């Protein structure tokens, strides 16, 4: 089934640990995005990528890094997790600029 | 920088009553505009989109939205709300760099 797969579904992580959230899409979309969703703040863009090999910073990039080695994968890495990074993380992808974005089911991350 | 504003954090509407959710964008050129809906614990689903042409766009589930350039607005409407419409609604905007930015969301509560 075509779509976006995020892993893990949820994770409890000790502060200071490194963590990579995985995101894979099989729709051959050029653009991919990472968002964090926090109560009252909506979805805030962390990083995005318009095409393989390029990435850009969103609204809240600090403490996160991404890579886009190929079209399908867009992992998000927390180099040293902090409690303020506790959130639900959504990965999304879209094809052309005026088409809808498809979302994964989210990763619930708790940093303790 | 582009931004999307949803001034209403939450709205309560009686079942069968009409609904209007407000969205304002800040961007120099005409953006691509979207409304998404998120049910509890779920990912986001596209309701409708605007990128050119007719300023009144129809979406799924009986929703429509009107683009008003003079007001920088893209308000979502529904003539008669059903209990199943209770959810969180997000307005979003894409620029030419295919950077997808969301508003903070409006939570819709439907009273019997």
Short mmCIF file of C-alpha atoms in Angstrom, two decimals:
data_model
loop_
_atom_site.label_atom_id
_atom_site.label_comp_id
_atom_site.label_asym_id
_atom_site.label_seq_id
_atom_site.Cartn_x
_atom_site.Cartn_y
_atom_site.Cartn_z
CA UNK A 1 0.00 0.00 0.00
CA UNK A 2 1.44 3.33 -1.06
CA UNK A 3 2.04 5.92 1.59
CA UNK A 4 4.38 7.11 4.30
CA UNK A 5 5.78 4.93 7.01
CA UNK A 6 7.19 6.31 10.23
CA UNK A 7 9.11 4.35 12.84
CA UNK A 8 8.99 3.92 15.71
CA UNK A 9 5.38 4.57 16.62
CA UNK A 10 6.38 5.70 20.07
CA UNK A 11 9.55 5.94 22.10
CA UNK A 12 10.67 6.89 25.57
CA UNK A 13 14.17 8.30 25.46
CA UNK A 14 16.62 9.32 28.16
CA UNK A 15 17.82 12.90 27.95
CA UNK A 16 21.20 13.19 26.28
CA UNK A 17 20.69 10.14 24.09
CA UNK A 18 20.81 10.23 20.31
CA UNK A 19 17.70 9.19 18.39
CA UNK A 20 16.77 8.86 14.74
CA UNK A 21 13.16 8.91 13.64
CA UNK A 22 12.67 7.13 10.37
CA UNK A 23 10.42 8.14 7.51
CA UNK A 24 9.97 6.34 4.20
CA UNK A 25 7.62 7.07 1.34
CA UNK A 26 6.93 5.02 -1.79
CA UNK A 27 5.10 7.63 -3.84
CA UNK A 28 8.26 9.05 -5.45
CA UNK A 29 7.41 12.47 -4.05
CA UNK A 30 10.07 15.14 -4.35
CA UNK A 31 9.23 17.10 -1.22
CA UNK A 32 9.37 15.76 2.31
CA UNK A 33 8.79 17.43 5.66
CA UNK A 34 9.20 16.91 9.38
CA UNK A 35 6.83 18.56 11.84
CA UNK A 36 6.38 18.48 15.55
CA UNK A 37 2.92 18.86 17.01
CA UNK A 38 2.46 20.33 20.45
CA UNK A 39 -0.77 21.29 22.19
CA UNK A 40 -1.76 24.82 21.32
CA UNK A 41 1.11 25.29 18.87
CA UNK A 42 -0.16 23.31 15.90
CA UNK A 43 2.31 21.71 13.53
CA UNK A 44 5.63 23.45 13.39
CA UNK A 45 8.00 22.74 10.53
CA UNK A 46 11.38 21.42 11.67
CA UNK A 47 13.15 20.69 8.38
CA UNK A 48 12.13 20.07 4.82
CA UNK A 49 13.58 18.80 1.57
CA UNK A 50 12.49 19.80 -1.91
CA UNK A 51 14.37 17.00 -3.62
CA UNK A 52 16.94 14.34 -2.91
CA UNK A 53 20.25 15.87 -1.90
CA UNK A 54 18.80 19.15 -0.61
CA UNK A 55 17.39 20.15 2.77
CA UNK A 56 16.20 23.34 4.38
CA UNK A 57 15.45 24.67 7.84
CA UNK A 58 11.91 25.21 9.01
CA UNK A 59 10.56 27.17 11.93
CA UNK A 60 12.13 25.14 14.76
CA UNK A 61 15.29 23.43 13.46
CA UNK A 62 17.53 23.72 16.53
CA UNK A 63 18.50 20.38 18.03
CA UNK A 64 17.46 18.44 14.91
CA UNK A 65 19.21 17.38 11.74
CA UNK A 66 18.02 15.65 8.58
CA UNK A 67 19.47 14.05 5.49
CA UNK A 68 18.00 13.19 2.11
CA UNK A 69 20.29 10.68 0.47
CA UNK A 70 17.54 9.37 -1.83
CA UNK A 71 13.96 10.15 -2.80
CA UNK A 72 12.28 7.73 -0.44
CA UNK A 73 13.94 8.29 2.94
CA UNK A 74 14.06 11.36 5.17
CA UNK A 75 15.35 10.52 8.65
CA UNK A 76 15.23 13.03 11.50
CA UNK A 77 18.00 12.89 14.10
CA UNK A 78 18.07 14.31 17.60
CA UNK A 79 21.76 14.44 18.43
CA UNK A 80 21.29 14.87 22.19
CA UNK A 81 17.67 14.74 23.25
CA UNK A 82 16.23 17.21 25.75
CA UNK A 83 12.85 17.10 27.54
CA UNK A 84 11.55 20.02 25.45
CA UNK A 85 11.73 17.74 22.44
CA UNK A 86 8.93 15.64 23.88
CA UNK A 87 6.30 15.84 21.17
CA UNK A 88 4.48 14.02 18.41
CA UNK A 89 6.48 14.05 15.21
CA UNK A 90 4.90 13.83 11.79
CA UNK A 91 6.62 13.16 8.51
CA UNK A 92 4.92 14.22 5.29
CA UNK A 93 5.59 14.23 1.56
CA UNK A 94 4.14 15.92 -1.48
CA UNK A 95 4.61 15.75 -5.20
CA UNK A 96 3.99 18.95 -7.11
CA UNK A 97 3.87 22.22 -5.21
CA UNK A 98 0.10 22.55 -5.53
CA UNK A 99 -0.79 19.04 -4.50
CA UNK A 100 -1.67 17.73 -1.10
CA UNK A 101 0.81 16.50 1.43
CA UNK A 102 0.49 12.96 2.71
CA UNK A 103 1.22 12.34 6.36
CA UNK A 104 2.55 9.46 8.34
CA UNK A 105 0.78 8.31 11.47
CA UNK A 106 3.25 10.06 13.72
CA UNK A 107 5.89 9.16 16.29
CA UNK A 108 5.17 9.96 19.91
CA UNK A 109 8.49 10.78 21.56
CA UNK A 110 8.93 11.30 25.28
CA UNK A 111 12.28 12.54 26.57
CA UNK A 112 12.81 11.98 30.27
CA UNK B 1 8.56 35.16 6.08
CA UNK B 2 5.34 33.44 5.34
CA UNK B 3 2.96 32.68 8.15
CA UNK B 4 -0.51 31.34 8.70
CA UNK B 5 -2.78 32.60 11.46
CA UNK B 6 -5.84 30.86 12.83
CA UNK B 7 -7.23 33.29 15.40
CA UNK B 8 -9.70 30.90 17.00
CA UNK B 9 -8.16 28.26 19.27
CA UNK B 10 -11.46 26.45 19.66
CA UNK B 11 -15.04 26.89 18.47
CA UNK B 12 -18.24 25.24 19.66
CA UNK B 13 -21.10 24.85 17.19
CA UNK B 14 -24.46 23.20 17.61
CA UNK B 15 -25.13 20.23 15.39
CA UNK B 16 -26.93 21.41 12.25
CA UNK B 17 -25.66 24.96 12.56
CA UNK B 18 -23.33 26.60 10.08
CA UNK B 19 -19.58 26.84 10.60
CA UNK B 20 -16.85 29.25 9.60
CA UNK B 21 -13.22 28.77 10.59
CA UNK B 22 -10.90 31.69 9.98
CA UNK B 23 -7.49 31.62 8.36
CA UNK B 24 -5.21 34.49 7.38
CA UNK B 25 -1.91 34.18 5.59
CA UNK B 26 1.04 36.46 5.25
CA UNK B 27 2.93 36.10 2.01
CA UNK B 28 3.89 38.48 -0.77
CA UNK B 29 2.68 36.45 -3.70
CA UNK B 30 -0.43 34.32 -4.07
CA UNK B 31 0.24 31.21 -2.04
CA UNK B 32 -1.08 27.74 -2.39
CA UNK B 33 -3.58 27.27 0.43
CA UNK B 34 -4.94 24.15 2.06
CA UNK B 35 -7.25 23.04 4.83
CA UNK B 36 -6.54 19.80 6.66
CA UNK B 37 -8.50 17.98 9.34
CA UNK B 38 -7.10 15.86 12.13
CA UNK B 39 -9.25 13.51 14.17
CA UNK B 40 -7.98 12.54 17.64
CA UNK B 41 -4.91 10.31 17.48
CA UNK B 42 -4.84 10.41 13.70
CA UNK B 43 -2.76 11.94 10.97
CA UNK B 44 -3.94 14.79 8.78
CA UNK B 45 -6.42 14.54 5.91
CA UNK B 46 -6.78 17.10 3.15
CA UNK B 47 -10.19 18.80 2.98
CA UNK B 48 -9.56 21.16 0.08
CA UNK B 49 -6.99 23.32 -1.63
CA UNK B 50 -6.66 26.55 -3.60
CA UNK B 51 -3.92 27.51 -6.01
CA UNK B 52 -5.60 29.50 -8.80
CA UNK B 53 -8.86 30.12 -10.60
CA UNK B 54 -12.23 30.18 -8.90
CA UNK B 55 -11.85 31.68 -5.44
CA UNK B 56 -14.56 29.46 -3.96
CA UNK B 57 -13.33 25.90 -3.71
CA UNK B 58 -15.28 22.81 -2.77
CA UNK B 59 -13.84 20.02 -0.70
CA UNK B 60 -14.76 16.72 0.82
CA UNK B 61 -17.37 16.18 3.52
CA UNK B 62 -19.40 19.20 2.41
CA UNK B 63 -16.72 21.79 3.23
CA UNK B 64 -15.89 24.81 1.12
CA UNK B 65 -13.46 27.69 1.43
CA UNK B 66 -13.19 31.12 -0.12
CA UNK B 67 -9.93 32.83 -1.03
CA UNK B 68 -10.04 36.60 -0.55
CA UNK B 69 -6.85 38.27 -1.69
CA UNK B 70 -7.86 41.69 -0.34
CA UNK B 71 -8.21 40.24 3.14
CA UNK B 72 -5.41 37.67 2.88
CA UNK B 73 -7.93 35.13 4.06
CA UNK B 74 -8.97 31.59 3.27
CA UNK B 75 -11.88 30.81 5.57
CA UNK B 76 -13.41 27.36 5.78
CA UNK B 77 -17.18 26.96 5.84
CA UNK B 78 -19.82 24.30 6.15
CA UNK B 79 -23.55 25.02 6.01
CA UNK B 80 -24.62 22.31 8.46
CA UNK B 81 -22.25 20.71 10.93
CA UNK B 82 -22.49 17.04 11.90
CA UNK B 83 -21.25 15.55 15.17
CA UNK B 84 -18.61 13.65 13.21
CA UNK B 85 -17.02 16.95 12.16
CA UNK B 86 -15.62 17.43 15.66
CA UNK B 87 -11.87 17.51 15.11
CA UNK B 88 -8.96 19.88 14.79
CA UNK B 89 -8.67 21.90 11.61
CA UNK B 90 -5.46 23.29 10.19
CA UNK B 91 -4.95 25.89 7.53
CA UNK B 92 -1.68 25.61 5.59
CA UNK B 93 0.27 27.55 3.01
CA UNK B 94 2.96 26.61 0.48
CA UNK B 95 5.41 29.03 -1.09
CA UNK B 96 7.36 28.66 -4.29
CA UNK B 97 10.07 26.78 -2.41
CA UNK B 98 7.49 24.14 -1.61
CA UNK B 99 7.76 24.96 2.08
CA UNK B 100 4.54 23.87 3.73
CA UNK B 101 3.64 25.87 6.84
CA UNK B 102 0.66 25.34 9.12
CA UNK B 103 -1.41 27.52 11.39
CA UNK B 104 -1.84 26.64 15.04
CA UNK B 105 -5.17 24.94 14.42
CA UNK B 106 -8.77 25.38 15.52
CA UNK B 107 -10.45 22.70 17.59
CA UNK B 108 -14.10 22.26 16.64
CA UNK B 109 -16.52 21.02 19.25
CA UNK B 110 -20.04 20.05 18.18
CA UNK B 111 -22.80 20.25 20.77
CA UNK B 112 -26.02 18.22 20.48
#
